[in-house]
Short mmCIF file of C-alpha atoms and ligand atoms in Angstrom, two decimals:
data_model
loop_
_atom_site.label_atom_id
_atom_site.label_comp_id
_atom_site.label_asym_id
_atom_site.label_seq_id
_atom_site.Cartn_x
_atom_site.Cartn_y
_atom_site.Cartn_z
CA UNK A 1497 6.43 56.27 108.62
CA UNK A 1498 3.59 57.72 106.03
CA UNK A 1499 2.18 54.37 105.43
CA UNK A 1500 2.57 50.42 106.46
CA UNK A 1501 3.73 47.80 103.79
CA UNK A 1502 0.78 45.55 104.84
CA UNK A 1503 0.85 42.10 103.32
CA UNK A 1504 -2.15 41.49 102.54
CA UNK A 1505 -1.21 42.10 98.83
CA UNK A 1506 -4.66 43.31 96.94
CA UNK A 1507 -3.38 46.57 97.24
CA UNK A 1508 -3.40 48.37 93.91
CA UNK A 1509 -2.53 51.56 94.94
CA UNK A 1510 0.65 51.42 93.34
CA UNK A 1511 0.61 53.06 90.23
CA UNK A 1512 3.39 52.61 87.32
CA UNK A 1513 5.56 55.49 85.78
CA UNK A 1514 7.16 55.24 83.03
CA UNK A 1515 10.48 57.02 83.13
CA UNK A 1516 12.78 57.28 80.72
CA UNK A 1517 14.72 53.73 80.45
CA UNK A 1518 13.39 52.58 83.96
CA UNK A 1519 9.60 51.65 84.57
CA UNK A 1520 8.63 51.67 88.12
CA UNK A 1521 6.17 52.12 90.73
CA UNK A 1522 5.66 54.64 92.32
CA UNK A 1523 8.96 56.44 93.48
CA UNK A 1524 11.60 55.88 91.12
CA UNK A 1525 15.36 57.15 90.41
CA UNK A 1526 13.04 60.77 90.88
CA UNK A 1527 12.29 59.71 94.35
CA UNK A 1528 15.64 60.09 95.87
CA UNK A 1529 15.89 59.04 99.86
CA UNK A 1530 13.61 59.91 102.06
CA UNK A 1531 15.99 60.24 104.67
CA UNK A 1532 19.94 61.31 105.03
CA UNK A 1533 22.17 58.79 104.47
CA UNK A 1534 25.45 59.92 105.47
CA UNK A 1535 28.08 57.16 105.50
CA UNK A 1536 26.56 55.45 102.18
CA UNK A 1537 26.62 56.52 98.76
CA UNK A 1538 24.21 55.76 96.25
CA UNK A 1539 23.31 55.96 92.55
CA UNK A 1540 20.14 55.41 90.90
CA UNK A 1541 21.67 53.28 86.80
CA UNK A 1542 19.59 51.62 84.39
CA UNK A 1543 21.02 47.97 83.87
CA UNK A 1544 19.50 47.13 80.32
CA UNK A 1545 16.66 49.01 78.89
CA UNK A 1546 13.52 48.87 81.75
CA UNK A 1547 15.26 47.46 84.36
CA UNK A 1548 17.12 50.07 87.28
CA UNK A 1549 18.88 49.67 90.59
CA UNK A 1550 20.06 51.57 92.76
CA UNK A 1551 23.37 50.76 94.00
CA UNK A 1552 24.89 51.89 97.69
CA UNK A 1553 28.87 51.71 98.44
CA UNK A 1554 29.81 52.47 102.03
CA UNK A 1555 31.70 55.98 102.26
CA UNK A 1556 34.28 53.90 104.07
CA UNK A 1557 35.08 52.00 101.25
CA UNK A 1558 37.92 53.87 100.23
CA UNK A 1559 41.19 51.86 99.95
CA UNK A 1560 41.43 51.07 96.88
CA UNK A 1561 42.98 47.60 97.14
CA UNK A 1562 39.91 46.26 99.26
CA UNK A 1563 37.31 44.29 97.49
CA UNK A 1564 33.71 44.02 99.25
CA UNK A 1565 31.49 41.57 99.07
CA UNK A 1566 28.17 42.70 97.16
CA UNK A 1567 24.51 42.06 98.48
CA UNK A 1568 21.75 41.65 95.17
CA UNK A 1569 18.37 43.05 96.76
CA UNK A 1570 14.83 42.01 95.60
CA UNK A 1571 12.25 43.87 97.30
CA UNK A 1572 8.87 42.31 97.91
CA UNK A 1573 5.21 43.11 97.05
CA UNK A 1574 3.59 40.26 95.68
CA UNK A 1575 5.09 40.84 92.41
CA UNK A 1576 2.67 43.10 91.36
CA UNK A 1577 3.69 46.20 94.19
CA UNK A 1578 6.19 48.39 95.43
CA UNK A 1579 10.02 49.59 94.32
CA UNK A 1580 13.47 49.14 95.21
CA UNK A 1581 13.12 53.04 95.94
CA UNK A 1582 10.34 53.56 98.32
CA UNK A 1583 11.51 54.56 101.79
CA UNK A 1584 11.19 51.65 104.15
CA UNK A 1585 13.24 49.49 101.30
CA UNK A 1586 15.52 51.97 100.80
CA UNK A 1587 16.52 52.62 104.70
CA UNK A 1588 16.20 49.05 105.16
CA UNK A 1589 19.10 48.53 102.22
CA UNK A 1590 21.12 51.74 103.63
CA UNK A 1591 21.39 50.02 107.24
CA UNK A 1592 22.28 46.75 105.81
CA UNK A 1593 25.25 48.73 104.07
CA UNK A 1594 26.00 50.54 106.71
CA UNK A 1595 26.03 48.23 109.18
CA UNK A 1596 27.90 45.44 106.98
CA UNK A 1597 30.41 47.80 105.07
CA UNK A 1598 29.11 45.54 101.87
CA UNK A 1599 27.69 46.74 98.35
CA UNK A 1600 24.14 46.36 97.57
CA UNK A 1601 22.37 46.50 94.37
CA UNK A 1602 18.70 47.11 94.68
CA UNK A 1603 16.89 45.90 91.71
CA UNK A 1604 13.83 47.69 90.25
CA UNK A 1605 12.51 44.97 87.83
CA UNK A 1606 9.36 45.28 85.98
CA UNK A 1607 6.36 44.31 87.84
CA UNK A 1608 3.79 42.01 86.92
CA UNK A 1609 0.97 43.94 85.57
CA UNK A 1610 -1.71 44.10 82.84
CA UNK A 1611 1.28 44.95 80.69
CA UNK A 1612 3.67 42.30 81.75
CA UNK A 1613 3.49 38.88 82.29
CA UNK A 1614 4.59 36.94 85.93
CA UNK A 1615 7.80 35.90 84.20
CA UNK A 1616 8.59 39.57 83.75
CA UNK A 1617 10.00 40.26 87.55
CA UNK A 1618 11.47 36.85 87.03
CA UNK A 1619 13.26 37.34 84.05
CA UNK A 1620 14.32 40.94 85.16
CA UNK A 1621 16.00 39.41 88.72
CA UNK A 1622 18.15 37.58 86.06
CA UNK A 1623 19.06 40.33 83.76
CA UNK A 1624 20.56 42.28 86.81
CA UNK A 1625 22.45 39.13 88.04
CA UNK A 1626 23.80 38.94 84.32
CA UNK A 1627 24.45 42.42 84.49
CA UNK A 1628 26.59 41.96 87.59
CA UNK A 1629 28.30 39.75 86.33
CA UNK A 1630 29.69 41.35 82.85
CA UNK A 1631 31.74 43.42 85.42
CA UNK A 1632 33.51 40.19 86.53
CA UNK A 1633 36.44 41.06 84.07
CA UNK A 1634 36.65 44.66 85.61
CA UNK A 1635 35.03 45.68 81.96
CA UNK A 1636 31.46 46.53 83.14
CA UNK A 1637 29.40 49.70 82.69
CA UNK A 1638 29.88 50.50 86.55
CA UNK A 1639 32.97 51.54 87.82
CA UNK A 1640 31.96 51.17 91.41
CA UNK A 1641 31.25 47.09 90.47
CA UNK A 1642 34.26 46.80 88.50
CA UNK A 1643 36.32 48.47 91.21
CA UNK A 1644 34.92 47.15 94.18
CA UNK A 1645 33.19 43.79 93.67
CA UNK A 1646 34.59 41.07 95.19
CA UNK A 1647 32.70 38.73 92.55
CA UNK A 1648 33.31 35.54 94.33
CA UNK A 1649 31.40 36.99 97.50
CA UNK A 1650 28.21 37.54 95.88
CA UNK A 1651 24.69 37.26 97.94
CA UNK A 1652 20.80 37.00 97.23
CA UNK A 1653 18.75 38.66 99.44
CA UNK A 1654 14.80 39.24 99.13
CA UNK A 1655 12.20 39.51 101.16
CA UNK A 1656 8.43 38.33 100.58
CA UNK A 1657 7.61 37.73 97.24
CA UNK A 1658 11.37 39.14 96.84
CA UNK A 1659 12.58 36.14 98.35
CA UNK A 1660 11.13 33.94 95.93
CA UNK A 1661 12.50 35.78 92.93
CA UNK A 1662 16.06 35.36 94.68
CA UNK A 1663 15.31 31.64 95.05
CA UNK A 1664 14.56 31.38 91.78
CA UNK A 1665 17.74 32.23 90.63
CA UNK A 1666 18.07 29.04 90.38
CA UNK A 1667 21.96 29.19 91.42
CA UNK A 1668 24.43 26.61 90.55
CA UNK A 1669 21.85 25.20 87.93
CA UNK A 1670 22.64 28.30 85.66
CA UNK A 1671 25.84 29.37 86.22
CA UNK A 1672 27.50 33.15 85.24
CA UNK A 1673 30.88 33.24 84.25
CA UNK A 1674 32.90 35.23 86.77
CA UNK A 1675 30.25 35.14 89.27
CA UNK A 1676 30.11 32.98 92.53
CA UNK A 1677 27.23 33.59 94.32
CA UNK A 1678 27.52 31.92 97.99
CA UNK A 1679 24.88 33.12 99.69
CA UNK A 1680 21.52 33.47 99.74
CA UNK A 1681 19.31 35.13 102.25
CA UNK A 1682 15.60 34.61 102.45
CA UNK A 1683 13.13 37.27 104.57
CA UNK A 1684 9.85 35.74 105.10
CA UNK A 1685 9.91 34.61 101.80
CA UNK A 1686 5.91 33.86 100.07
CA UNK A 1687 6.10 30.04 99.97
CA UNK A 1688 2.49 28.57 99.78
CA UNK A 1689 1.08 25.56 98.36
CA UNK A 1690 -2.81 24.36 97.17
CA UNK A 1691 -2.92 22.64 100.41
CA UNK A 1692 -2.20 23.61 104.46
CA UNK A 1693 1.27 22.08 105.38
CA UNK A 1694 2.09 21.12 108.87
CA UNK A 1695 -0.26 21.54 111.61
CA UNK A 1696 0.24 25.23 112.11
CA UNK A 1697 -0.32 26.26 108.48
CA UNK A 1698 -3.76 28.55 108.17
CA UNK A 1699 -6.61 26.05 107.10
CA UNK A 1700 -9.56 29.11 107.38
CA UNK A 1701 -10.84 29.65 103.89
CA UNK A 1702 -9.89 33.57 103.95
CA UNK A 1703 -6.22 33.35 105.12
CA UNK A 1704 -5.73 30.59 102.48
CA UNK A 1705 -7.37 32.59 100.27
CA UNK A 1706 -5.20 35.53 101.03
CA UNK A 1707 -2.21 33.11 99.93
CA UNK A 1708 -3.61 32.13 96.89
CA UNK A 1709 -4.67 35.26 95.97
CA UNK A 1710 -1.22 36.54 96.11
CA UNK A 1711 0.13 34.24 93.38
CA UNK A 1712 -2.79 34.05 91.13
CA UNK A 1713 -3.36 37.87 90.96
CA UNK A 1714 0.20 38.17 89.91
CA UNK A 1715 -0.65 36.49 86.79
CA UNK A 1716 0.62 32.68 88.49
CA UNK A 1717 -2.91 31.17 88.37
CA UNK A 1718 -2.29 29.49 85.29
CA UNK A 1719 1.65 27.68 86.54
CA UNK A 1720 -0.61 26.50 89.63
CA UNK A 1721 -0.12 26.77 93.57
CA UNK A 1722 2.39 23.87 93.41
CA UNK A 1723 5.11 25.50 90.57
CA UNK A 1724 8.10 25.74 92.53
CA UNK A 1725 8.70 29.07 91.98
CA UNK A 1726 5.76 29.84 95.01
CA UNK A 1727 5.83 25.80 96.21
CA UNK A 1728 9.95 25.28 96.60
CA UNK A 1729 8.78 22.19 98.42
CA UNK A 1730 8.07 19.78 95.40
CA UNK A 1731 11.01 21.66 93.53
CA UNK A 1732 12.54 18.10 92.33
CA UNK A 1733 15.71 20.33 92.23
CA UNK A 1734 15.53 21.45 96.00
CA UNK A 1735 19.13 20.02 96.82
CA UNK A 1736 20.79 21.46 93.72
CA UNK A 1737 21.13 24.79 95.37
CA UNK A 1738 24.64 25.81 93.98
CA UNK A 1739 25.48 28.41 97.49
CA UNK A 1740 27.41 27.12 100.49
CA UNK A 1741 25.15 28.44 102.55
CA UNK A 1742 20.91 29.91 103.11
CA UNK A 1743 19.81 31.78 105.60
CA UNK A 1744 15.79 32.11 106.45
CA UNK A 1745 14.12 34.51 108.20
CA UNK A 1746 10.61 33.80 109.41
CA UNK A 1747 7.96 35.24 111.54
CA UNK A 1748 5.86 33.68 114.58
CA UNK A 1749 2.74 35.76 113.24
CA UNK A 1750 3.29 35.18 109.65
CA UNK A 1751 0.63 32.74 107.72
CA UNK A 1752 3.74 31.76 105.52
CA UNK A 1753 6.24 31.19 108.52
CA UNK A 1754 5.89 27.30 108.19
CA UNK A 1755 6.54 27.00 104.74
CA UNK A 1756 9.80 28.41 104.98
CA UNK A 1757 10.36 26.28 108.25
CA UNK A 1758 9.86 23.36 106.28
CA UNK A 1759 11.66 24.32 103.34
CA UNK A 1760 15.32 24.60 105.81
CA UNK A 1761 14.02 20.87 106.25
CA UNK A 1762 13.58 20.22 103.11
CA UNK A 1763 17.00 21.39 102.51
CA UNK A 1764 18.67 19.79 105.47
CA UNK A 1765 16.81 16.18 104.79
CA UNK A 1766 17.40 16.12 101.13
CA UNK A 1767 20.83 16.25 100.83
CA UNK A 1768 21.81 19.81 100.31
CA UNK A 1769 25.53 19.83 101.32
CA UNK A 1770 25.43 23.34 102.30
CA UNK A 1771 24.96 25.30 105.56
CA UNK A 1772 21.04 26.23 106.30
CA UNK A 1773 20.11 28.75 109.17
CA UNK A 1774 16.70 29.52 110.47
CA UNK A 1775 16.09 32.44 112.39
CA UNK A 1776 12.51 32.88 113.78
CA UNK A 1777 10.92 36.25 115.40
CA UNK A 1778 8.15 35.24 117.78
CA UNK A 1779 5.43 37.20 117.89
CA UNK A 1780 6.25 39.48 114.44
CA UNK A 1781 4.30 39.97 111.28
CA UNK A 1782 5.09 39.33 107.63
CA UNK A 1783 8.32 41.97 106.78
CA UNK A 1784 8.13 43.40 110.54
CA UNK A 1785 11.32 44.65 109.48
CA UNK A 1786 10.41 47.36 107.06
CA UNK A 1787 7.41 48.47 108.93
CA UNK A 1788 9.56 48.89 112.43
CA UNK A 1789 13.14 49.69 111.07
CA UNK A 1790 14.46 50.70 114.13
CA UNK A 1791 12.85 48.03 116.90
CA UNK A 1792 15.86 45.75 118.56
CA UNK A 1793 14.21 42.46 116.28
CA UNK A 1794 14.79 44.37 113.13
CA UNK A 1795 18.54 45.27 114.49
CA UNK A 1796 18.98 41.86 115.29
CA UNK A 1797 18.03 40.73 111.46
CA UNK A 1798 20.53 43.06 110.48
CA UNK A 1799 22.93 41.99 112.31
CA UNK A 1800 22.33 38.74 111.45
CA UNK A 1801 22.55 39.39 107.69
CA UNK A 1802 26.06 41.54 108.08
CA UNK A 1803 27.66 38.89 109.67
CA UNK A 1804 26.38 36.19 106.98
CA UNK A 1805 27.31 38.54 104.22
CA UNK A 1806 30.74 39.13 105.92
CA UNK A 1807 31.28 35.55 106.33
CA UNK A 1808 30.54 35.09 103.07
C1 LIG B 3231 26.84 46.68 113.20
O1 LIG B 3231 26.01 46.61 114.35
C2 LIG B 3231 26.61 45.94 115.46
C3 LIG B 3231 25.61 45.86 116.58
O2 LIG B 3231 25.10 47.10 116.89
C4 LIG B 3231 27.86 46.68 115.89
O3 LIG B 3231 28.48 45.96 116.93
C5 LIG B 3231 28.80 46.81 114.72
O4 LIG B 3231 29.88 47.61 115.11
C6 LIG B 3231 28.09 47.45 113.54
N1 LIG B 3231 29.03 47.49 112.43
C7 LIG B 3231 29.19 48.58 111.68
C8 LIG B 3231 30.24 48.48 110.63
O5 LIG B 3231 28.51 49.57 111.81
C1 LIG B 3232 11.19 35.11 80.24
O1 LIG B 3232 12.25 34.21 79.92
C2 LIG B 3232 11.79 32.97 79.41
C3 LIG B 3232 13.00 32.05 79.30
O2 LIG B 3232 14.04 32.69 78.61
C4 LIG B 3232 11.09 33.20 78.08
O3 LIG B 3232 10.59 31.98 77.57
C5 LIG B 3232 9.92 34.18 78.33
O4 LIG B 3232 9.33 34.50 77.10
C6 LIG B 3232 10.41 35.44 78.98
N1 LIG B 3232 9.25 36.27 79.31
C7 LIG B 3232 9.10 37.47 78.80
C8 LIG B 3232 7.82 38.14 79.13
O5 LIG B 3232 9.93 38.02 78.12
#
């Protein structure tokens, strides 16, 4: 591994290329995979002008009577960092595949920069799931969706601050005709607040400033600590998640593992009628899993996700 997706997120040493109808950090549909991926094919599309995926279909997938169910990828990096096509995201995406014989999109929305706002990556996480869903009739741009889609086994997946752009979604309070998302998986996702939750939550001035720092550099410090979008917690909406079922991943050394703890409470004590599982790595930090893609934990989320996304 060249470097470590650390998560401390001041990191500006991203820089942003604009190419062609895609703008993206550094890698991009140039930066094809690091690695060999033999049983998974991929393709690098533009879904409307600025915002790219790329888009993996097992090489098993070949009758063509069998429809799979299709995973909607947001990477993390504070908003601000990082690309659906760097290498730990993009091995990370090919195991999933591989290992769940599903179809992932990996979106490569805008990030928030001096040129674009925080609702940017926001708004671009929506434009791919309205993307997806013009296929619904079998009359989108993308054969392999049209084809191969089953579009009422659709799934969210981010982790980090990827996590909280799936969230946002808001599903089942906007819905997309033909789609049926059911799913939604969350990976350490940033949930913070203005003040420590729990009795585990940092209180130290620097790790809440870490968490702070995180939204407001992003361009957030004006919505405030508490917007849902980073605080799901005071979300008046929290039980109108539309999916039948969430699943959260958190971390034992993670300063943002209780947030998402509380928030499967939240979810399970306010009356959301669907199914909520937590799954919690002791002794891990914040997106172990891209850092160490081949320890037995980061198997073992994998695993976990195929069988959520095949259950779907
Ligand atoms: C996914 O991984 C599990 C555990 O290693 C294995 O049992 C299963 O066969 C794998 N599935 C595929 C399709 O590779
Ligand atoms: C994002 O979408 C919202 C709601 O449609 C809109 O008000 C806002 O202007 C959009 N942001 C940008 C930067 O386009």
């Amino acid at each position: 591994m060249a470097f470590k997706l650390v998560p401390c997120l001041f990191l500006f040493f991203l820089f942003t290329i604009a190419s062609g109808d895609c703008e993206t950090a550094k890698g991009g549909p140039d930066y094809p995979p690091q690695n060999p991926k033999p049983d998974v094919n991929y393709k690098d599309i533009t879904m409307v002008k600025g915002v790219c995926a790329r888009l993996y279909i097992p090489k098993t997938a070949t009758n063509p009577n069998q429809k799979l169910p299709l995973v909607v990828y947001y990477h993390g990096g504070a908003f601000v960092s990082f690309s659906a096509f760097l290498q730990p995201h993009d091995d990370f995406v090919y195991s999933l595949v591989k290992n769940s014989s599903t179809i992932a999109l990996s979106v490569e929305y805008r990030l928030a920069t001096s040129n674009h706002p925080l609702s940017v990556p926001f708004n671009d996480s929506w434009a791919a799931l309205k993307w997806v869903a013009s296929h619904s009739s079998g009359q989108g741009p993308e054969e392999w969706i049209n084809k191969k889609v089953d579009f009422s086994r659709i799934v969210l997946l981010g982790d980090s601050a990827g996590a909280n752009l799936a969230l946002a979604m808001k599903v089942g309070s906007k819905k997309l005709k033909g789609l049926n998302i059911n799913g939604i998986v969350l990976i350490h996702p940033y949930f913070w607040g203005s003040k420590p939750i729990g009795s585990l939550e940092p209180r130290e001035a620097d790790k809440r400033a870490q968490g702070d720092g995180v939204w407001n550099n992003a361009g957030g410090a004006s919505l405030g600590l508490d917007n849902p979008l980073v605080n799901p917690l005071v979300d008046p909406k929290l039980a109108n998640l539309g999916c039948s079922k969430v699943l959260v991943f958190i971390a034992g050394e993670d300063i943002y593992r209780d947030r998402g703890f509380y928030y499967c409470e939240a979810l399970r004590t306010n009356g959301w009628k669907g199914k909520v599982e937590l799954v919690e790595t002791p002794g891990e930090k914040h997106v172990f899993h891209l850092n160490e893609p081949n320890s037995k934990n980061t198997q073992d989320m994998l695993h976990r996700i195929s069988s959520f996304l095949n259950n779907a």
